[in-house]
């Protein structure tokens, strides 16, 4: 949530590069917070609610501001993006581990952290090209509000190679001035969309 609020302030003050990277740092923290809570035996209903609030702040409001300009249509797209994240979070509450369908550890609709990572990475790589971001944002909205199932990505509680991927993501934060760092997050997030079950289903 702190990363999301910092990103919002950065966007409002015109610090686009910082706003994007704060969203990506929030992406890393979101992948880790559940694992840390379970490791410390600190899971609670309050924590689950706070996780949803943090997701909405960082991957809803903060990410939508990356699309913001003075144009009316861009602002409408911002609102549509925020609403799609809201709808996405309503379909899956983080205090549930099993859907009513009986399918364990699955999300309904693309998790908003991946759409945010793709948008933030694309924004950095394209220099904030709005035409590119608009197309990606529309695609991400459709993925998030879809009824498709995606695996629960317990990156830090799964195969060793996923932990290596996560460690690489941390390393890329320290290379934030170099475009390959953005490519790393972009490929990571796109791989979740293209190969959700074969690559990212949780296997300890």
mmCIF file with all atom_site columns, C-alpha atoms in Angstrom:
data_model
loop_
_atom_site.group_PDB
_atom_site.id
_atom_site.type_symbol
_atom_site.label_atom_id
_atom_site.label_alt_id
_atom_site.label_comp_id
_atom_site.label_asym_id
_atom_site.label_entity_id
_atom_site.label_seq_id
_atom_site.pdbx_PDB_ins_code
_atom_site.Cartn_x
_atom_site.Cartn_y
_atom_site.Cartn_z
_atom_site.occupancy
_atom_site.B_iso_or_equiv
_atom_site.pdbx_formal_charge
_atom_site.auth_seq_id
_atom_site.auth_comp_id
_atom_site.auth_asym_id
_atom_site.auth_atom_id
_atom_site.pdbx_PDB_model_num
ATOM 1   C CA . UNK A 1 1   ? 0.000   0.000   0.000   1.00 0.00 ? 1   UNK A CA 1
ATOM 2   C CA . UNK A 1 2   ? 2.894   2.339   0.793   1.00 0.00 ? 2   UNK A CA 1
ATOM 3   C CA . UNK A 1 3   ? 4.386   1.674   -2.664  1.00 0.00 ? 3   UNK A CA 1
ATOM 4   C CA . UNK A 1 4   ? 1.008   2.436   -4.220  1.00 0.00 ? 4   UNK A CA 1
ATOM 5   C CA . UNK A 1 5   ? 0.590   5.722   -2.372  1.00 0.00 ? 5   UNK A CA 1
ATOM 6   C CA . UNK A 1 6   ? 4.167   6.730   -3.217  1.00 0.00 ? 6   UNK A CA 1
ATOM 7   C CA . UNK A 1 7   ? 3.506   5.911   -6.882  1.00 0.00 ? 7   UNK A CA 1
ATOM 8   C CA . UNK A 1 8   ? 0.338   8.015   -6.852  1.00 0.00 ? 8   UNK A CA 1
ATOM 9   C CA . UNK A 1 9   ? 2.250   10.986  -5.442  1.00 0.00 ? 9   UNK A CA 1
ATOM 10  C CA . UNK A 1 10  ? 5.034   10.478  -7.999  1.00 0.00 ? 10  UNK A CA 1
ATOM 11  C CA . UNK A 1 11  ? 2.530   10.452  -10.871 1.00 0.00 ? 11  UNK A CA 1
ATOM 12  C CA . UNK A 1 12  ? 0.801   13.579  -9.606  1.00 0.00 ? 12  UNK A CA 1
ATOM 13  C CA . UNK A 1 13  ? 4.171   15.330  -9.359  1.00 0.00 ? 13  UNK A CA 1
ATOM 14  C CA . UNK A 1 14  ? 5.249   14.267  -12.846 1.00 0.00 ? 14  UNK A CA 1
ATOM 15  C CA . UNK A 1 15  ? 7.864   11.702  -11.782 1.00 0.00 ? 15  UNK A CA 1
ATOM 16  C CA . UNK A 1 16  ? 6.804   9.065   -14.278 1.00 0.00 ? 16  UNK A CA 1
ATOM 17  C CA . UNK A 1 17  ? 9.892   6.823   -14.029 1.00 0.00 ? 17  UNK A CA 1
ATOM 18  C CA . UNK A 1 18  ? 9.636   6.629   -10.251 1.00 0.00 ? 18  UNK A CA 1
ATOM 19  C CA . UNK A 1 19  ? 5.872   5.988   -10.387 1.00 0.00 ? 19  UNK A CA 1
ATOM 20  C CA . UNK A 1 20  ? 6.378   2.979   -12.674 1.00 0.00 ? 20  UNK A CA 1
ATOM 21  C CA . UNK A 1 21  ? 9.149   1.484   -10.572 1.00 0.00 ? 21  UNK A CA 1
ATOM 22  C CA . UNK A 1 22  ? 7.175   1.902   -7.354  1.00 0.00 ? 22  UNK A CA 1
ATOM 23  C CA . UNK A 1 23  ? 4.381   -0.146  -8.939  1.00 0.00 ? 23  UNK A CA 1
ATOM 24  C CA . UNK A 1 24  ? 6.926   -2.839  -9.869  1.00 0.00 ? 24  UNK A CA 1
ATOM 25  C CA . UNK A 1 25  ? 8.322   -2.874  -6.322  1.00 0.00 ? 25  UNK A CA 1
ATOM 26  C CA . UNK A 1 26  ? 4.733   -3.252  -5.102  1.00 0.00 ? 26  UNK A CA 1
ATOM 27  C CA . UNK A 1 27  ? 4.470   -6.236  -7.473  1.00 0.00 ? 27  UNK A CA 1
ATOM 28  C CA . UNK A 1 28  ? 7.428   -7.907  -5.738  1.00 0.00 ? 28  UNK A CA 1
ATOM 29  C CA . UNK A 1 29  ? 6.067   -7.167  -2.281  1.00 0.00 ? 29  UNK A CA 1
ATOM 30  C CA . UNK A 1 30  ? 2.630   -8.508  -3.159  1.00 0.00 ? 30  UNK A CA 1
ATOM 31  C CA . UNK A 1 31  ? 4.147   -11.810 -4.306  1.00 0.00 ? 31  UNK A CA 1
ATOM 32  C CA . UNK A 1 32  ? 6.000   -12.091 -0.987  1.00 0.00 ? 32  UNK A CA 1
ATOM 33  C CA . UNK A 1 33  ? 3.522   -10.892 1.644   1.00 0.00 ? 33  UNK A CA 1
ATOM 34  C CA . UNK A 1 34  ? 1.401   -14.040 1.731   1.00 0.00 ? 34  UNK A CA 1
ATOM 35  C CA . UNK A 1 35  ? 4.445   -16.298 2.009   1.00 0.00 ? 35  UNK A CA 1
ATOM 36  C CA . UNK A 1 36  ? 5.851   -14.178 4.845   1.00 0.00 ? 36  UNK A CA 1
ATOM 37  C CA . UNK A 1 37  ? 2.517   -14.169 6.699   1.00 0.00 ? 37  UNK A CA 1
ATOM 38  C CA . UNK A 1 38  ? 2.217   -17.947 6.437   1.00 0.00 ? 38  UNK A CA 1
ATOM 39  C CA . UNK A 1 39  ? 5.835   -18.451 7.492   1.00 0.00 ? 39  UNK A CA 1
ATOM 40  C CA . UNK A 1 40  ? 5.285   -16.286 10.578  1.00 0.00 ? 40  UNK A CA 1
ATOM 41  C CA . UNK A 1 41  ? 1.869   -17.848 11.238  1.00 0.00 ? 41  UNK A CA 1
ATOM 42  C CA . UNK A 1 42  ? 0.440   -14.341 11.067  1.00 0.00 ? 42  UNK A CA 1
ATOM 43  C CA . UNK A 1 43  ? -2.493  -14.930 8.708   1.00 0.00 ? 43  UNK A CA 1
ATOM 44  C CA . UNK A 1 44  ? -5.740  -13.211 9.684   1.00 0.00 ? 44  UNK A CA 1
ATOM 45  C CA . UNK A 1 45  ? -9.007  -11.928 8.241   1.00 0.00 ? 45  UNK A CA 1
ATOM 46  C CA . UNK A 1 46  ? -7.747  -8.377  8.801   1.00 0.00 ? 46  UNK A CA 1
ATOM 47  C CA . UNK A 1 47  ? -4.585  -9.153  6.845   1.00 0.00 ? 47  UNK A CA 1
ATOM 48  C CA . UNK A 1 48  ? -6.655  -10.483 3.963   1.00 0.00 ? 48  UNK A CA 1
ATOM 49  C CA . UNK A 1 49  ? -8.744  -7.294  3.870   1.00 0.00 ? 49  UNK A CA 1
ATOM 50  C CA . UNK A 1 50  ? -5.632  -5.108  4.052   1.00 0.00 ? 50  UNK A CA 1
ATOM 51  C CA . UNK A 1 51  ? -4.152  -7.087  1.169   1.00 0.00 ? 51  UNK A CA 1
ATOM 52  C CA . UNK A 1 52  ? -7.170  -6.250  -0.990  1.00 0.00 ? 52  UNK A CA 1
ATOM 53  C CA . UNK A 1 53  ? -6.940  -2.568  -0.037  1.00 0.00 ? 53  UNK A CA 1
ATOM 54  C CA . UNK A 1 54  ? -3.234  -2.572  -0.880  1.00 0.00 ? 54  UNK A CA 1
ATOM 55  C CA . UNK A 1 55  ? -3.923  -4.269  -4.221  1.00 0.00 ? 55  UNK A CA 1
ATOM 56  C CA . UNK A 1 56  ? -6.598  -1.713  -5.101  1.00 0.00 ? 56  UNK A CA 1
ATOM 57  C CA . UNK A 1 57  ? -4.320  1.189   -4.165  1.00 0.00 ? 57  UNK A CA 1
ATOM 58  C CA . UNK A 1 58  ? -1.224  -0.025  -6.002  1.00 0.00 ? 58  UNK A CA 1
ATOM 59  C CA . UNK A 1 59  ? -2.582  -2.041  -8.904  1.00 0.00 ? 59  UNK A CA 1
ATOM 60  C CA . UNK A 1 60  ? -5.781  -0.064  -9.355  1.00 0.00 ? 60  UNK A CA 1
ATOM 61  C CA . UNK A 1 61  ? -5.405  3.641   -8.606  1.00 0.00 ? 61  UNK A CA 1
ATOM 62  C CA . UNK A 1 62  ? -1.620  4.001   -8.902  1.00 0.00 ? 62  UNK A CA 1
ATOM 63  C CA . UNK A 1 63  ? -1.444  1.992   -12.135 1.00 0.00 ? 63  UNK A CA 1
ATOM 64  C CA . UNK A 1 64  ? -4.367  3.843   -13.708 1.00 0.00 ? 64  UNK A CA 1
ATOM 65  C CA . UNK A 1 65  ? -2.541  7.141   -13.199 1.00 0.00 ? 65  UNK A CA 1
ATOM 66  C CA . UNK A 1 66  ? 0.155   5.902   -15.583 1.00 0.00 ? 66  UNK A CA 1
ATOM 67  C CA . UNK A 1 67  ? -2.544  6.270   -18.261 1.00 0.00 ? 67  UNK A CA 1
ATOM 68  C CA . UNK A 1 68  ? -3.637  9.749   -17.189 1.00 0.00 ? 68  UNK A CA 1
ATOM 69  C CA . UNK A 1 69  ? -3.399  12.782  -19.477 1.00 0.00 ? 69  UNK A CA 1
ATOM 70  C CA . UNK A 1 70  ? -5.514  15.910  -19.899 1.00 0.00 ? 70  UNK A CA 1
ATOM 71  C CA . UNK A 1 71  ? -7.582  14.155  -22.595 1.00 0.00 ? 71  UNK A CA 1
ATOM 72  C CA . UNK A 1 72  ? -11.122 13.174  -21.601 1.00 0.00 ? 72  UNK A CA 1
ATOM 73  C CA . UNK A 1 73  ? -10.947 9.742   -23.250 1.00 0.00 ? 73  UNK A CA 1
ATOM 74  C CA . UNK A 1 74  ? -7.706  8.938   -21.424 1.00 0.00 ? 74  UNK A CA 1
ATOM 75  C CA . UNK A 1 75  ? -9.336  9.859   -18.137 1.00 0.00 ? 75  UNK A CA 1
ATOM 76  C CA . UNK A 1 76  ? -12.319 7.633   -18.948 1.00 0.00 ? 76  UNK A CA 1
ATOM 77  C CA . UNK A 1 77  ? -9.864  4.804   -19.666 1.00 0.00 ? 77  UNK A CA 1
ATOM 78  C CA . UNK A 1 78  ? -8.257  5.451   -16.254 1.00 0.00 ? 78  UNK A CA 1
ATOM 79  C CA . UNK A 1 79  ? -11.637 5.085   -14.565 1.00 0.00 ? 79  UNK A CA 1
ATOM 80  C CA . UNK A 1 80  ? -12.448 1.937   -16.551 1.00 0.00 ? 80  UNK A CA 1
ATOM 81  C CA . UNK A 1 81  ? -9.120  0.439   -15.502 1.00 0.00 ? 81  UNK A CA 1
ATOM 82  C CA . UNK A 1 82  ? -9.758  1.171   -11.818 1.00 0.00 ? 82  UNK A CA 1
ATOM 83  C CA . UNK A 1 83  ? -13.265 -0.285  -12.066 1.00 0.00 ? 83  UNK A CA 1
ATOM 84  C CA . UNK A 1 84  ? -11.948 -3.451  -13.736 1.00 0.00 ? 84  UNK A CA 1
ATOM 85  C CA . UNK A 1 85  ? -9.481  -3.936  -10.859 1.00 0.00 ? 85  UNK A CA 1
ATOM 86  C CA . UNK A 1 86  ? -12.370 -3.442  -8.431  1.00 0.00 ? 86  UNK A CA 1
ATOM 87  C CA . UNK A 1 87  ? -14.454 -6.051  -10.273 1.00 0.00 ? 87  UNK A CA 1
ATOM 88  C CA . UNK A 1 88  ? -11.470 -8.396  -10.366 1.00 0.00 ? 88  UNK A CA 1
ATOM 89  C CA . UNK A 1 89  ? -10.944 -8.130  -6.602  1.00 0.00 ? 89  UNK A CA 1
ATOM 90  C CA . UNK A 1 90  ? -14.660 -8.762  -6.005  1.00 0.00 ? 90  UNK A CA 1
ATOM 91  C CA . UNK A 1 91  ? -14.421 -12.075 -7.878  1.00 0.00 ? 91  UNK A CA 1
ATOM 92  C CA . UNK A 1 92  ? -11.580 -13.271 -5.687  1.00 0.00 ? 92  UNK A CA 1
ATOM 93  C CA . UNK A 1 93  ? -11.121 -12.259 -2.047  1.00 0.00 ? 93  UNK A CA 1
ATOM 94  C CA . UNK A 1 94  ? -7.683  -13.070 -0.671  1.00 0.00 ? 94  UNK A CA 1
ATOM 95  C CA . UNK A 1 95  ? -9.166  -14.671 2.440   1.00 0.00 ? 95  UNK A CA 1
ATOM 96  C CA . UNK A 1 96  ? -10.357 -17.564 0.234   1.00 0.00 ? 96  UNK A CA 1
ATOM 97  C CA . UNK A 1 97  ? -8.140  -20.422 -0.880  1.00 0.00 ? 97  UNK A CA 1
ATOM 98  C CA . UNK A 1 98  ? -10.788 -22.386 -2.744  1.00 0.00 ? 98  UNK A CA 1
ATOM 99  C CA . UNK A 1 99  ? -13.408 -21.106 -5.153  1.00 0.00 ? 99  UNK A CA 1
ATOM 100 C CA . UNK A 1 100 ? -17.029 -22.231 -4.873  1.00 0.00 ? 100 UNK A CA 1
ATOM 101 C CA . UNK A 1 101 ? -16.290 -24.308 -7.990  1.00 0.00 ? 101 UNK A CA 1
ATOM 102 C CA . UNK A 1 102 ? -14.017 -26.508 -5.885  1.00 0.00 ? 102 UNK A CA 1
ATOM 103 C CA . UNK A 1 103 ? -10.910 -25.652 -7.897  1.00 0.00 ? 103 UNK A CA 1
ATOM 104 C CA . UNK A 1 104 ? -8.148  -25.019 -5.338  1.00 0.00 ? 104 UNK A CA 1
ATOM 105 C CA . UNK A 1 105 ? -5.702  -22.146 -5.448  1.00 0.00 ? 105 UNK A CA 1
ATOM 106 C CA . UNK A 1 106 ? -7.136  -20.536 -8.558  1.00 0.00 ? 106 UNK A CA 1
ATOM 107 C CA . UNK A 1 107 ? -7.983  -16.937 -9.444  1.00 0.00 ? 107 UNK A CA 1
ATOM 108 C CA . UNK A 1 108 ? -10.956 -15.966 -11.588 1.00 0.00 ? 108 UNK A CA 1
ATOM 109 C CA . UNK A 1 109 ? -9.729  -13.330 -14.009 1.00 0.00 ? 109 UNK A CA 1
ATOM 110 C CA . UNK A 1 110 ? -6.129  -12.222 -14.486 1.00 0.00 ? 110 UNK A CA 1
ATOM 111 C CA . UNK A 1 111 ? -4.579  -11.110 -11.162 1.00 0.00 ? 111 UNK A CA 1
ATOM 112 C CA . UNK A 1 112 ? -4.237  -7.349  -11.304 1.00 0.00 ? 112 UNK A CA 1
ATOM 113 C CA . UNK A 1 113 ? -0.576  -7.417  -10.262 1.00 0.00 ? 113 UNK A CA 1
ATOM 114 C CA . UNK A 1 114 ? 0.348   -8.886  -13.651 1.00 0.00 ? 114 UNK A CA 1
ATOM 115 C CA . UNK A 1 115 ? -1.618  -6.348  -15.660 1.00 0.00 ? 115 UNK A CA 1
ATOM 116 C CA . UNK A 1 116 ? 0.022   -3.585  -13.609 1.00 0.00 ? 116 UNK A CA 1
ATOM 117 C CA . UNK A 1 117 ? 3.505   -5.007  -14.133 1.00 0.00 ? 117 UNK A CA 1
ATOM 118 C CA . UNK A 1 118 ? 2.903   -5.206  -17.891 1.00 0.00 ? 118 UNK A CA 1
ATOM 119 C CA . UNK A 1 119 ? 1.617   -1.620  -18.036 1.00 0.00 ? 119 UNK A CA 1
ATOM 120 C CA . UNK A 1 120 ? 4.437   -0.229  -15.876 1.00 0.00 ? 120 UNK A CA 1
ATOM 121 C CA . UNK A 1 121 ? 7.109   -2.085  -17.861 1.00 0.00 ? 121 UNK A CA 1
ATOM 122 C CA . UNK A 1 122 ? 5.613   -1.088  -21.216 1.00 0.00 ? 122 UNK A CA 1
ATOM 123 C CA . UNK A 1 123 ? 5.368   2.513   -20.060 1.00 0.00 ? 123 UNK A CA 1
ATOM 124 C CA . UNK A 1 124 ? 9.047   2.568   -19.145 1.00 0.00 ? 124 UNK A CA 1
ATOM 125 C CA . UNK A 1 125 ? 10.133  0.847   -22.367 1.00 0.00 ? 125 UNK A CA 1
ATOM 126 C CA . UNK A 1 126 ? 8.000   3.048   -24.636 1.00 0.00 ? 126 UNK A CA 1
ATOM 127 C CA . UNK A 1 127 ? 8.819   6.287   -22.856 1.00 0.00 ? 127 UNK A CA 1
ATOM 128 C CA . UNK A 1 128 ? 5.196   6.696   -21.831 1.00 0.00 ? 128 UNK A CA 1
ATOM 129 C CA . UNK A 1 129 ? 3.789   6.300   -25.359 1.00 0.00 ? 129 UNK A CA 1
ATOM 130 C CA . UNK A 1 130 ? 0.059   6.685   -24.740 1.00 0.00 ? 130 UNK A CA 1
ATOM 131 C CA . UNK A 1 131 ? -1.070  4.882   -27.897 1.00 0.00 ? 131 UNK A CA 1
ATOM 132 C CA . UNK A 1 132 ? 0.833   1.766   -26.822 1.00 0.00 ? 132 UNK A CA 1
ATOM 133 C CA . UNK A 1 133 ? -0.409  2.023   -23.232 1.00 0.00 ? 133 UNK A CA 1
ATOM 134 C CA . UNK A 1 134 ? -4.032  2.490   -24.297 1.00 0.00 ? 134 UNK A CA 1
ATOM 135 C CA . UNK A 1 135 ? -3.993  -0.707  -26.359 1.00 0.00 ? 135 UNK A CA 1
ATOM 136 C CA . UNK A 1 136 ? -2.335  -2.660  -23.535 1.00 0.00 ? 136 UNK A CA 1
ATOM 137 C CA . UNK A 1 137 ? -4.717  -1.210  -20.933 1.00 0.00 ? 137 UNK A CA 1
ATOM 138 C CA . UNK A 1 138 ? -7.789  -2.288  -22.909 1.00 0.00 ? 138 UNK A CA 1
ATOM 139 C CA . UNK A 1 139 ? -6.340  -5.798  -23.304 1.00 0.00 ? 139 UNK A CA 1
ATOM 140 C CA . UNK A 1 140 ? -5.552  -6.002  -19.572 1.00 0.00 ? 140 UNK A CA 1
ATOM 141 C CA . UNK A 1 141 ? -9.060  -4.846  -18.670 1.00 0.00 ? 141 UNK A CA 1
ATOM 142 C CA . UNK A 1 142 ? -10.526 -7.660  -20.768 1.00 0.00 ? 142 UNK A CA 1
ATOM 143 C CA . UNK A 1 143 ? -8.205  -10.214 -19.159 1.00 0.00 ? 143 UNK A CA 1
ATOM 144 C CA . UNK A 1 144 ? -9.077  -9.046  -15.641 1.00 0.00 ? 144 UNK A CA 1
ATOM 145 C CA . UNK A 1 145 ? -12.845 -9.136  -16.092 1.00 0.00 ? 145 UNK A CA 1
ATOM 146 C CA . UNK A 1 146 ? -12.761 -12.461 -17.936 1.00 0.00 ? 146 UNK A CA 1
ATOM 147 C CA . UNK A 1 147 ? -14.060 -15.614 -16.254 1.00 0.00 ? 147 UNK A CA 1
ATOM 148 C CA . UNK A 1 148 ? -10.900 -17.587 -17.040 1.00 0.00 ? 148 UNK A CA 1
ATOM 149 C CA . UNK A 1 149 ? -9.089  -19.346 -14.201 1.00 0.00 ? 149 UNK A CA 1
ATOM 150 C CA . UNK A 1 150 ? -5.445  -18.622 -13.383 1.00 0.00 ? 150 UNK A CA 1
ATOM 151 C CA . UNK A 1 151 ? -3.268  -20.567 -10.943 1.00 0.00 ? 151 UNK A CA 1
ATOM 152 C CA . UNK A 1 152 ? -2.366  -19.263 -7.509  1.00 0.00 ? 152 UNK A CA 1
ATOM 153 C CA . UNK A 1 153 ? 1.264   -18.237 -8.015  1.00 0.00 ? 153 UNK A CA 1
ATOM 154 C CA . UNK A 1 154 ? 2.983   -19.022 -4.728  1.00 0.00 ? 154 UNK A CA 1
ATOM 155 C CA . UNK A 1 155 ? 6.333   -18.053 -6.173  1.00 0.00 ? 155 UNK A CA 1
ATOM 156 C CA . UNK A 1 156 ? 8.252   -18.218 -2.883  1.00 0.00 ? 156 UNK A CA 1
ATOM 157 C CA . UNK A 1 157 ? 6.577   -21.474 -1.843  1.00 0.00 ? 157 UNK A CA 1
ATOM 158 C CA . UNK A 1 158 ? 7.011   -23.386 -5.066  1.00 0.00 ? 158 UNK A CA 1
ATOM 159 C CA . UNK A 1 159 ? 9.810   -24.698 -7.303  1.00 0.00 ? 159 UNK A CA 1
ATOM 160 C CA . UNK A 1 160 ? 13.329  -23.409 -6.814  1.00 0.00 ? 160 UNK A CA 1
ATOM 161 C CA . UNK A 1 161 ? 13.454  -21.834 -10.286 1.00 0.00 ? 161 UNK A CA 1
ATOM 162 C CA . UNK A 1 162 ? 10.553  -19.552 -9.373  1.00 0.00 ? 162 UNK A CA 1
ATOM 163 C CA . UNK A 1 163 ? 12.498  -18.310 -6.368  1.00 0.00 ? 163 UNK A CA 1
ATOM 164 C CA . UNK A 1 164 ? 15.405  -17.594 -8.715  1.00 0.00 ? 164 UNK A CA 1
ATOM 165 C CA . UNK A 1 165 ? 13.042  -15.616 -10.979 1.00 0.00 ? 165 UNK A CA 1
ATOM 166 C CA . UNK A 1 166 ? 11.891  -13.652 -7.931  1.00 0.00 ? 166 UNK A CA 1
ATOM 167 C CA . UNK A 1 167 ? 15.492  -12.988 -6.851  1.00 0.00 ? 167 UNK A CA 1
ATOM 168 C CA . UNK A 1 168 ? 16.161  -11.758 -10.389 1.00 0.00 ? 168 UNK A CA 1
ATOM 169 C CA . UNK A 1 169 ? 13.266  -9.339  -10.021 1.00 0.00 ? 169 UNK A CA 1
ATOM 170 C CA . UNK A 1 170 ? 14.836  -7.925  -6.860  1.00 0.00 ? 170 UNK A CA 1
ATOM 171 C CA . UNK A 1 171 ? 18.168  -7.566  -8.669  1.00 0.00 ? 171 UNK A CA 1
ATOM 172 C CA . UNK A 1 172 ? 16.456  -5.693  -11.513 1.00 0.00 ? 172 UNK A CA 1
ATOM 173 C CA . UNK A 1 173 ? 15.283  -3.009  -9.062  1.00 0.00 ? 173 UNK A CA 1
ATOM 174 C CA . UNK A 1 174 ? 18.934  -2.021  -8.642  1.00 0.00 ? 174 UNK A CA 1
ATOM 175 C CA . UNK A 1 175 ? 19.264  -1.820  -12.452 1.00 0.00 ? 175 UNK A CA 1
ATOM 176 C CA . UNK A 1 176 ? 16.207  0.407   -12.840 1.00 0.00 ? 176 UNK A CA 1
ATOM 177 C CA . UNK A 1 177 ? 17.999  2.849   -15.160 1.00 0.00 ? 177 UNK A CA 1
ATOM 178 C CA . UNK A 1 178 ? 18.569  0.112   -17.773 1.00 0.00 ? 178 UNK A CA 1
ATOM 179 C CA . UNK A 1 179 ? 15.837  -1.033  -20.216 1.00 0.00 ? 179 UNK A CA 1
ATOM 180 C CA . UNK A 1 180 ? 16.621  -4.780  -19.788 1.00 0.00 ? 180 UNK A CA 1
ATOM 181 C CA . UNK A 1 181 ? 15.271  -4.528  -16.241 1.00 0.00 ? 181 UNK A CA 1
ATOM 182 C CA . UNK A 1 182 ? 11.847  -3.563  -17.637 1.00 0.00 ? 182 UNK A CA 1
ATOM 183 C CA . UNK A 1 183 ? 12.040  -6.363  -20.220 1.00 0.00 ? 183 UNK A CA 1
ATOM 184 C CA . UNK A 1 184 ? 12.581  -8.819  -17.354 1.00 0.00 ? 184 UNK A CA 1
ATOM 185 C CA . UNK A 1 185 ? 9.298   -7.847  -15.650 1.00 0.00 ? 185 UNK A CA 1
ATOM 186 C CA . UNK A 1 186 ? 7.466   -7.710  -18.966 1.00 0.00 ? 186 UNK A CA 1
ATOM 187 C CA . UNK A 1 187 ? 8.481   -11.256 -19.939 1.00 0.00 ? 187 UNK A CA 1
ATOM 188 C CA . UNK A 1 188 ? 7.776   -12.537 -16.426 1.00 0.00 ? 188 UNK A CA 1
ATOM 189 C CA . UNK A 1 189 ? 4.231   -11.156 -16.449 1.00 0.00 ? 189 UNK A CA 1
ATOM 190 C CA . UNK A 1 190 ? 3.444   -12.146 -20.034 1.00 0.00 ? 190 UNK A CA 1
ATOM 191 C CA . UNK A 1 191 ? 4.617   -15.711 -19.330 1.00 0.00 ? 191 UNK A CA 1
ATOM 192 C CA . UNK A 1 192 ? 1.946   -15.922 -16.606 1.00 0.00 ? 192 UNK A CA 1
ATOM 193 C CA . UNK A 1 193 ? -0.729  -15.006 -19.155 1.00 0.00 ? 193 UNK A CA 1
ATOM 194 C CA . UNK A 1 194 ? 0.565   -17.283 -21.923 1.00 0.00 ? 194 UNK A CA 1
ATOM 195 C CA . UNK A 1 195 ? 1.549   -20.315 -19.826 1.00 0.00 ? 195 UNK A CA 1
ATOM 196 C CA . UNK A 1 196 ? -0.441  -20.063 -16.589 1.00 0.00 ? 196 UNK A CA 1
ATOM 197 C CA . UNK A 1 197 ? -0.828  -23.752 -15.827 1.00 0.00 ? 197 UNK A CA 1
ATOM 198 C CA . UNK A 1 198 ? 2.286   -25.252 -17.350 1.00 0.00 ? 198 UNK A CA 1
ATOM 199 C CA . UNK A 1 199 ? 4.637   -22.729 -15.738 1.00 0.00 ? 199 UNK A CA 1
ATOM 200 C CA . UNK A 1 200 ? 2.983   -21.002 -12.814 1.00 0.00 ? 200 UNK A CA 1
ATOM 201 C CA . UNK A 1 201 ? 0.717   -23.478 -11.055 1.00 0.00 ? 201 UNK A CA 1
ATOM 202 C CA . UNK A 1 202 ? 1.952   -23.863 -7.496  1.00 0.00 ? 202 UNK A CA 1
ATOM 203 C CA . UNK A 1 203 ? 4.059   -27.026 -7.125  1.00 0.00 ? 203 UNK A CA 1
ATOM 204 C CA . UNK A 1 204 ? 6.141   -27.377 -4.005  1.00 0.00 ? 204 UNK A CA 1
#
